[in-house]
Short mmCIF file of C-alpha atoms in Angstrom, two decimals:
data_model
loop_
_atom_site.label_atom_id
_atom_site.label_comp_id
_atom_site.label_asym_id
_atom_site.label_seq_id
_atom_site.Cartn_x
_atom_site.Cartn_y
_atom_site.Cartn_z
CA MET A 955 103.46 131.43 85.83
CA ASP A 956 103.20 134.90 87.25
CA MET A 957 102.54 137.57 84.76
CA GLN A 958 100.14 140.38 84.48
CA GLN A 959 98.40 142.11 81.59
CA GLY A 960 99.80 145.69 81.12
CA PRO A 961 97.84 148.58 81.80
CA ASN A 962 97.44 149.42 78.08
CA GLU A 963 98.27 145.69 76.73
CA THR A 964 95.49 144.16 74.60
CA LEU A 965 93.81 141.18 75.47
CA LYS A 966 95.14 139.67 72.42
CA SER A 967 98.85 140.54 73.32
CA TYR A 968 98.63 139.14 76.73
CA HIS A 969 96.58 135.63 75.45
CA LYS A 970 99.58 135.44 73.20
CA ARG A 971 102.21 135.74 75.71
CA TYR A 972 100.43 133.49 78.05
CA ASN A 973 100.30 130.65 75.17
CA ASP A 974 103.98 131.11 74.70
CA ILE A 975 104.70 130.33 78.41
CA LEU A 976 101.90 127.68 78.63
CA PHE A 977 103.11 125.45 75.86
CA THR A 978 106.74 125.32 76.93
CA ILE A 979 105.20 123.47 80.21
CA PRO A 980 104.50 120.27 79.76
CA GLU A 981 100.79 118.60 80.71
CA VAL A 982 99.45 121.44 82.43
CA LYS A 983 96.25 120.77 83.97
CA ASN A 984 93.29 122.78 83.40
CA LYS A 985 92.90 124.18 86.84
CA VAL A 986 96.51 125.63 86.71
CA ALA A 987 96.05 127.08 83.25
CA TYR A 988 92.75 128.94 84.27
CA MET A 989 94.15 130.26 87.38
CA ALA A 990 97.63 131.53 85.57
CA LEU A 991 95.52 133.59 82.82
CA TYR A 992 92.83 134.63 85.46
CA LYS A 993 95.30 136.12 87.85
CA GLY A 994 96.92 137.89 85.61
CA LEU A 995 93.90 139.73 83.67
CA ARG A 996 93.41 142.89 84.68
CA TYR A 997 89.80 143.50 85.99
CA GLY A 998 87.22 143.82 83.40
CA LYS A 999 84.57 142.08 81.58
CA LEU A 1000 86.22 138.96 81.06
CA LYS A 1001 87.56 138.66 84.60
CA LYS A 1002 83.80 138.92 85.38
CA ALA A 1003 82.68 136.34 83.07
CA LEU A 1004 85.15 133.83 84.32
CA VAL A 1005 84.18 134.33 87.81
CA LEU A 1006 80.36 133.92 86.65
CA GLU A 1007 81.10 130.44 84.55
CA THR A 1008 84.45 128.74 84.87
CA PRO A 1009 85.63 127.17 82.04
CA LEU A 1010 85.82 123.55 82.62
CA SER A 1011 89.10 122.87 80.42
CA LYS A 1012 91.42 124.69 78.25
CA ASP A 1013 89.85 124.78 74.78
CA GLN A 1014 86.76 126.71 76.91
CA LEU A 1015 89.06 128.67 78.16
CA THR A 1016 90.82 129.48 74.96
CA THR A 1017 87.45 129.78 73.35
CA ARG A 1018 85.93 132.40 75.91
CA VAL A 1019 89.21 134.29 75.84
CA LYS A 1020 88.93 134.54 71.80
CA GLN A 1021 85.35 135.75 72.07
CA TYR A 1022 86.60 138.47 74.10
CA MET A 1023 89.46 139.38 72.16
CA GLU A 1024 87.00 139.74 68.79
CA LEU A 1025 84.95 142.11 71.10
CA GLU A 1026 88.09 144.16 72.11
CA GLU A 1027 89.04 144.19 68.77
CA LEU A 1028 85.71 145.44 67.33
CA LYS A 1029 85.52 148.26 69.86
CA ASN A 1030 89.08 149.36 68.92
CA LYS A 1031 87.67 149.85 65.28
CA GLU A 1032 84.80 151.89 66.21
CA MET A 1033 86.99 154.00 68.34
CA HIS A 1034 89.37 154.34 65.80
CA GLY A 1035 87.02 155.61 63.23
CA LYS A 1036 85.64 158.41 65.83
CA ASP A 1037 87.12 161.87 66.12
CA LEU A 1038 88.34 161.78 69.31
CA ARG A 1039 87.05 164.92 70.73
CA ASP A 1040 83.59 163.46 70.08
CA VAL A 1041 84.54 160.02 71.95
CA PHE A 1042 86.09 162.20 75.40
CA THR A 1043 83.51 164.92 75.40
CA ARG A 1044 79.88 164.93 76.63
CA LYS A 1045 77.35 166.58 74.64
CA ARG A 1046 75.52 168.83 76.49
CA THR A 1047 71.16 168.94 76.55
CA ARG A 1048 71.02 172.75 77.40
CA SER A 1049 72.81 175.90 77.61
CA ARG A 1050 74.84 176.74 80.26
CA SER A 1051 73.94 180.03 80.30
CA PRO A 1052 72.11 181.51 83.09
CA LYS A 1053 68.35 182.56 82.51
CA LYS A 1054 67.22 185.55 82.47
CA GLY A 1055 64.19 187.54 84.00
CA PRO A 1056 62.28 186.70 87.22
CA VAL A 1057 60.94 182.85 87.42
CA TRP A 1058 57.69 183.80 87.07
CA GLU A 1059 58.50 185.14 83.40
CA ARG A 1060 59.98 181.77 82.23
CA ILE A 1061 56.88 179.94 82.97
#
């Protein structure tokens, strides 16, 4: 199994493709299933979590992936409700205009 998660592909979509292929192969060992999923994942929170705590079975792997899919969907729902200008622009905490007058007058 050599598949990669696309640059804009959701975890849900990638996991569906992964499962479609995985179920066509009879009696896949846990380590093979893990490595196939892990190898194709983009670098992110799930991939880091899989390194820190490797699932021992395909069921544990699926549970972990579903948890991260829920987080991704929640994040997408929250982002969808915001104006893109608010999301991608940083709010300034102070004015960019230069201060007028000598330093000793501003103290």
